[in-house]
Coordinates of C-alpha atoms and ligand atoms in Angstrom, one line a residue:
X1 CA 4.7 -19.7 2.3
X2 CA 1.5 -18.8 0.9
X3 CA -1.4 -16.5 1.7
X4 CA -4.0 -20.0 2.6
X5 CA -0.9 -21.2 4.6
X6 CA -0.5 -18.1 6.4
X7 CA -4.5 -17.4 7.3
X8 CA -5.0 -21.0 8.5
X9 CA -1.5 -20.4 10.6
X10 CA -3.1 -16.7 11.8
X11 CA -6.9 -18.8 12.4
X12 CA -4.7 -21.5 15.1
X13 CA -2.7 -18.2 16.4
X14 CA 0.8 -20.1 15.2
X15 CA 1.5 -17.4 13.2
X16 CA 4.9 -15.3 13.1
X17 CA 5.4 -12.1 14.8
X18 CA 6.9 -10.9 11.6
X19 CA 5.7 -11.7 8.1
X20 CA 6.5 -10.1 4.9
X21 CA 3.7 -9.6 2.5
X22 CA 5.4 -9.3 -1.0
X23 CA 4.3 -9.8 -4.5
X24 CA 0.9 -8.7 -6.4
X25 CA 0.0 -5.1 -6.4
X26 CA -0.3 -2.6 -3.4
X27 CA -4.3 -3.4 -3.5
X28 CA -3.5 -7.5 -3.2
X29 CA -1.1 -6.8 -0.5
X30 CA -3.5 -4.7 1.6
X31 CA -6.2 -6.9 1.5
X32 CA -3.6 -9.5 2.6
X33 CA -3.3 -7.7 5.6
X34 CA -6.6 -7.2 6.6
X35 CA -7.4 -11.1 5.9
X36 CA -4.7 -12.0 7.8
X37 CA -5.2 -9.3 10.6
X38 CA -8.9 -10.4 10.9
X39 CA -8.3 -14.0 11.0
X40 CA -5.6 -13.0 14.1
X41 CA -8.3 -11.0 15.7
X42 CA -11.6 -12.3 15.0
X43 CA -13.7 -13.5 17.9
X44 CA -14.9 -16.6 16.4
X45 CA -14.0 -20.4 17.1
X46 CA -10.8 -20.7 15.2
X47 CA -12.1 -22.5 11.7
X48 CA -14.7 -19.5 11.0
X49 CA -12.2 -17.1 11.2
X50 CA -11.9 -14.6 10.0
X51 CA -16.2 -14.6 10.2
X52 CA -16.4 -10.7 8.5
X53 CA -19.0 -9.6 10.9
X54 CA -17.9 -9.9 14.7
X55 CA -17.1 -6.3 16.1
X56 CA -13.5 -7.2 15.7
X57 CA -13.4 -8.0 11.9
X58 CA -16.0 -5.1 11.0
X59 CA -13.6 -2.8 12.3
X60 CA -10.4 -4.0 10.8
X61 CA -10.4 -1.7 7.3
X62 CA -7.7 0.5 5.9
X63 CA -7.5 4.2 7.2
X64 CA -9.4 6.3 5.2
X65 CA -11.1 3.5 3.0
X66 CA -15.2 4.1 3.3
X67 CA -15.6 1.6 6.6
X68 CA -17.9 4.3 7.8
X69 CA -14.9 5.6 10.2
X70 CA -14.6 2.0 11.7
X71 CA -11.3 2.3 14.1
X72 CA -10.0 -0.7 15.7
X73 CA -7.9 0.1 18.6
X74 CA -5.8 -3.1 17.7
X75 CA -5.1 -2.7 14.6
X76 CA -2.7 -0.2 13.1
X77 CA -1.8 0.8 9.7
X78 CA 1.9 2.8 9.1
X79 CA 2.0 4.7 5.7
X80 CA 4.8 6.7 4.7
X81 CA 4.7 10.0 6.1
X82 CA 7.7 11.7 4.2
X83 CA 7.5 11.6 0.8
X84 CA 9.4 9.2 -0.1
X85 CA 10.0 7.2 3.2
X86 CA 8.5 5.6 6.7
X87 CA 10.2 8.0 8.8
X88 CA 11.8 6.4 12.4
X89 CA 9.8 9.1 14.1
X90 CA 6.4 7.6 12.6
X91 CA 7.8 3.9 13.6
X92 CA 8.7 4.6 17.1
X93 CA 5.3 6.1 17.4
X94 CA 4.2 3.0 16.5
X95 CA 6.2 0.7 18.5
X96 CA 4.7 2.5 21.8
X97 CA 1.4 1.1 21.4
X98 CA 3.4 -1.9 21.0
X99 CA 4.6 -1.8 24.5
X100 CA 1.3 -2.0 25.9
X101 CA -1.4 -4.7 26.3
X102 CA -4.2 -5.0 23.6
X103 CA -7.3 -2.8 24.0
X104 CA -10.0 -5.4 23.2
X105 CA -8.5 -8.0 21.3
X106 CA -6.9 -11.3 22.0
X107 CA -3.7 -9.4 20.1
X108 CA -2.5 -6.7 17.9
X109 CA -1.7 -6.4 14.7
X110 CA 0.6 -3.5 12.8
X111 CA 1.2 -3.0 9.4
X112 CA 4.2 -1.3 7.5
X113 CA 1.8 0.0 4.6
X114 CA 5.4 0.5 2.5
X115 CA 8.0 -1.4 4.2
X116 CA 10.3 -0.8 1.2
X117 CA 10.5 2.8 2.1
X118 CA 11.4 2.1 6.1
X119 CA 14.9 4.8 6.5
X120 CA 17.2 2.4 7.9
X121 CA 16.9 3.7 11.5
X122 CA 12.8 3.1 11.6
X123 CA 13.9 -0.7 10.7
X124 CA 16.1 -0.9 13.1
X125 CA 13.8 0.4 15.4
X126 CA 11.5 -2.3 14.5
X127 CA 14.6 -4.9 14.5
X128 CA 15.2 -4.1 18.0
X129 CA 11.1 -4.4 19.0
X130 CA 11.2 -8.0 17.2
X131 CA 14.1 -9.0 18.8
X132 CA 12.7 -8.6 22.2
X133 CA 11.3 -11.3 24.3
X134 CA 7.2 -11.0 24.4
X135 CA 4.7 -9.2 26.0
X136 CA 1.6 -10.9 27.3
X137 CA -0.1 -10.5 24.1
X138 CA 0.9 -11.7 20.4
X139 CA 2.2 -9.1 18.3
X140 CA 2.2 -9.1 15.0
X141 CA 3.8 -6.7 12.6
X142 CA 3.1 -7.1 8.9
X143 CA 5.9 -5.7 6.5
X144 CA 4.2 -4.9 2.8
X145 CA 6.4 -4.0 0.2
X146 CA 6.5 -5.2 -3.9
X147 CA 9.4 -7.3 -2.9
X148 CA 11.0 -8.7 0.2
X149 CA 14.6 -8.4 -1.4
X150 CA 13.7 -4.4 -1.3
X151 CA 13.9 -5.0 2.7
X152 CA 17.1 -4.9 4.7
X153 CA 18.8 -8.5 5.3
X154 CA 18.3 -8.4 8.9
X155 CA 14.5 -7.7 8.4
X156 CA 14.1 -10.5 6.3
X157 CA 15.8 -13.0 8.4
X158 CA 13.5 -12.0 11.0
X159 CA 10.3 -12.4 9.4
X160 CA 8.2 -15.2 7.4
X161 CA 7.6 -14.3 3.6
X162 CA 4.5 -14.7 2.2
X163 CA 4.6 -14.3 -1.1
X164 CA 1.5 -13.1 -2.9
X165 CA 2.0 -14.0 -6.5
X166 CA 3.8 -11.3 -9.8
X167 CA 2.3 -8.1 -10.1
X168 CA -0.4 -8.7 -13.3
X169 CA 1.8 -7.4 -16.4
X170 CA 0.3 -4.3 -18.2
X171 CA -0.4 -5.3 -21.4
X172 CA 1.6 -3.0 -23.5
X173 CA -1.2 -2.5 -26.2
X174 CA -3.8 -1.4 -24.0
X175 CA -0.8 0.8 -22.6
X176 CA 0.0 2.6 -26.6
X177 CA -3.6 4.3 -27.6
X178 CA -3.4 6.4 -23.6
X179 CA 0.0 7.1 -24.4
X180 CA -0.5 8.5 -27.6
X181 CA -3.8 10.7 -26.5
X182 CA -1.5 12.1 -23.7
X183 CA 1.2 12.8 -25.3
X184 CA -0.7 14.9 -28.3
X185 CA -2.7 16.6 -25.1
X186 CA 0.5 17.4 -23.7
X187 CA 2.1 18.6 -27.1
X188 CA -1.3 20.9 -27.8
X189 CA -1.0 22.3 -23.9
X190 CA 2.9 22.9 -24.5
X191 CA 1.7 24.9 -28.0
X192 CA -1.2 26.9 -26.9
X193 CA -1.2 27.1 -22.8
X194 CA -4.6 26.2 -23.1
X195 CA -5.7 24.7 -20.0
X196 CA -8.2 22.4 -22.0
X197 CA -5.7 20.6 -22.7
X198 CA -4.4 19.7 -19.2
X199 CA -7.4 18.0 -19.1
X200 CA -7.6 16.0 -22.2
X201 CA -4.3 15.0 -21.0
X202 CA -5.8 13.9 -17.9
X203 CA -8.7 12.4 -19.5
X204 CA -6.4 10.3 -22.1
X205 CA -4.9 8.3 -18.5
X206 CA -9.0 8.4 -17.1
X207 CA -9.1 6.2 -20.3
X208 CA -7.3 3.2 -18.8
X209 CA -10.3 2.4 -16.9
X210 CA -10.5 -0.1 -14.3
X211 CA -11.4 2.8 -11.4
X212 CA -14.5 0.9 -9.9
X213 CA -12.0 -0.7 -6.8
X214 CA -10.9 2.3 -5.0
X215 CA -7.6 -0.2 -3.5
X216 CA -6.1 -1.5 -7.1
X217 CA -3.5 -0.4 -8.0
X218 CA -3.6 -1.1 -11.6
X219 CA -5.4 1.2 -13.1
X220 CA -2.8 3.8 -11.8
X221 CA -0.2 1.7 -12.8
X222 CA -1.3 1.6 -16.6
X223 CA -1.5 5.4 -16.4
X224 CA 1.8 6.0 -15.0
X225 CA 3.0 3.3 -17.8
X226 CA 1.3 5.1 -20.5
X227 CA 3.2 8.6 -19.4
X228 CA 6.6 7.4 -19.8
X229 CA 5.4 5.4 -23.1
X230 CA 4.5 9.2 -24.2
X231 CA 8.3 10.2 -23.7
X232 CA 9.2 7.2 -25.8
X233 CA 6.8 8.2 -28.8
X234 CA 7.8 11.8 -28.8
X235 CA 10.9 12.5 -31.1
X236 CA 11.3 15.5 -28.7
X237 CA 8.9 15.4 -25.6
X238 CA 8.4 18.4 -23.5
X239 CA 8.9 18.3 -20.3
X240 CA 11.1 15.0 -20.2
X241 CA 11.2 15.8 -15.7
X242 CA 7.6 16.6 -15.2
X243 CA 6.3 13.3 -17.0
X244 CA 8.4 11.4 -15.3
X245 CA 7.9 12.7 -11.8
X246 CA 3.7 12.5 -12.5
X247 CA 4.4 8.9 -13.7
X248 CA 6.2 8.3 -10.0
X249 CA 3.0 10.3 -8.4
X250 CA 0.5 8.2 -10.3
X251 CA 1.6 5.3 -8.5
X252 CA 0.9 6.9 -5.2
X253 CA -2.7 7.4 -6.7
X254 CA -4.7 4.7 -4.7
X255 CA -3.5 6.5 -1.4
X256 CA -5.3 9.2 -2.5
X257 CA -8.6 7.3 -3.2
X258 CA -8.8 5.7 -0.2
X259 CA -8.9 9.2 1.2
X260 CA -12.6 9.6 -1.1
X261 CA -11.8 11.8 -3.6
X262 CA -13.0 10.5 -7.3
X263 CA -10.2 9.0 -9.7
X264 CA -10.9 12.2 -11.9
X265 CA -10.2 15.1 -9.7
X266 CA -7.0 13.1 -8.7
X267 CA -5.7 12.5 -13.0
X268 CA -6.6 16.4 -13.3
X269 CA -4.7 17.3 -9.7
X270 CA -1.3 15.8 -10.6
X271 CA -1.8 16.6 -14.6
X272 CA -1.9 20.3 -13.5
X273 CA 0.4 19.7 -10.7
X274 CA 3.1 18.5 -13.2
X275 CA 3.0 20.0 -16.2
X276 CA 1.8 23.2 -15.3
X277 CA 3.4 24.0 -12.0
Ligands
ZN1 ZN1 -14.8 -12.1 13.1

């Protein structure tokens, strides 16, 4: 299915309990689920939802992204809470709001931020909450990941995949200039221990641009790509590890955002934290 299919489904209140949101990047995927979350929600007749303003839709945002700390008691966002999972602690926490009626809306809705990274006992904790028969209310449970094949079998048979269209490739010569910046950055920090240079290094990734939409993911995805381009263009790069564990941390960058701190301070946060730590 796709994304219209799915919001006219969610606008009637046909739509699944379950639904995989795959494809495009982390920032397409989350906006996906507030769409989709809103149209379930909203207080409108059916064919204006989701209408953006009613007290339901206003309040549906992502945690931390600037909605003026809007909170909607219905809605419910899971992020990975160990580093590099959902944990089932975090999940069953979730699944007891999921036990009891809505607050205010006609529903509720809760979203697996990084369903990919659900240990296999938090999916089977949520296997076992789909499987069983229905409270009063709808429930939905969105599942976000990059792709649905990165969830287990079970999960997927469960659930209706909406998928949201490739990931926008990274141009690989936008990608080779950054790469080469940080990479002599890196090489002058490795020489001298100059600090200055931790941020030049950081500055060469600032350079990919594309920082205006706190939620896209791209931007940190062309830095990340330019880092491990630098390993490539080095006939002996230092510190082989730390570049590729910033490249992994880059990726985590919009997290980070949506928590208000500037693109900037992040680049120079995980530079340091990297290569200098
Ligand atoms: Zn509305």
């Amino acid at each position: 299915m796709n994304l219209p299919a799915a919001l006219d489904a969610a606008r009637r209140g046909h739509l699944y309990p379950a639904v995989i949101l795959d494809g495009g990047d982390a920032g397409v995927r989350r906006s996906a689920a507030l769409e989709l979350a809103r149209a379930l929600l909203c207080q409108e007749a059916p064919e204006a939802r989701p209408c953006g303003v009613c007290r339901h839709c206003r309040r549906i945002v992502w945690p931390g992204a600037d909605g003026g700390g809007a909170f909607h008691p219905d809605f419910q966002v899971l992020e990975r809470d160990l580093k590099a999972s959902t944990s089932v602690d975090a999940t069953r926490e979730m699944l007891k709001t999921a036990q009891v009626s809505p607050f205010e809306a006609r529903g509720q809705v809760f979203v697996v931020a990084s369903a990919e990274s659900l240990t296999g006992e938090a999916a089977n904790a949520l296997l076992k909450n789909l499987e069983e028969p229905h409270v009063s209310a709808p429930r939905h449970f969105f599942l976000l990941a990059p792709s649905r094949l990165d969830l287990l079998r079970t999960l997927r048979s469960r659930s209706l995949a909406v998928f949201l269209g490739p990931a926008e490739p990274i141009d690989p010569a936008a990608v080779e200039p950054l790469a080469r910046a940080f990479g002599a950055a890196v090489a002058a920090w490795t020489a001298s221990g100059s600090p200055v240079y931790l941020l030049s290094a950081a500055a060469a990734l600032l350079a990919a641009g594309g920082w205006e939409d706190p939620r896209s993911g791209r931007p940190w995805a062309v830095a990340a790509a330019a880092v491990l381009r630098s390993l490539a263009l080095a006939e002996e790069a230092a510190g082989r590890r730390a570049r590729l564990a910033l490249a992994e941390a880059l990726l985590e960058g919009p997290a980070m955002r949506l928590r208000g701190i500037a693109a900037e301070r992040i680049l120079e946060g995980l530079v340091a934290r990297h290569l200098a730590g």
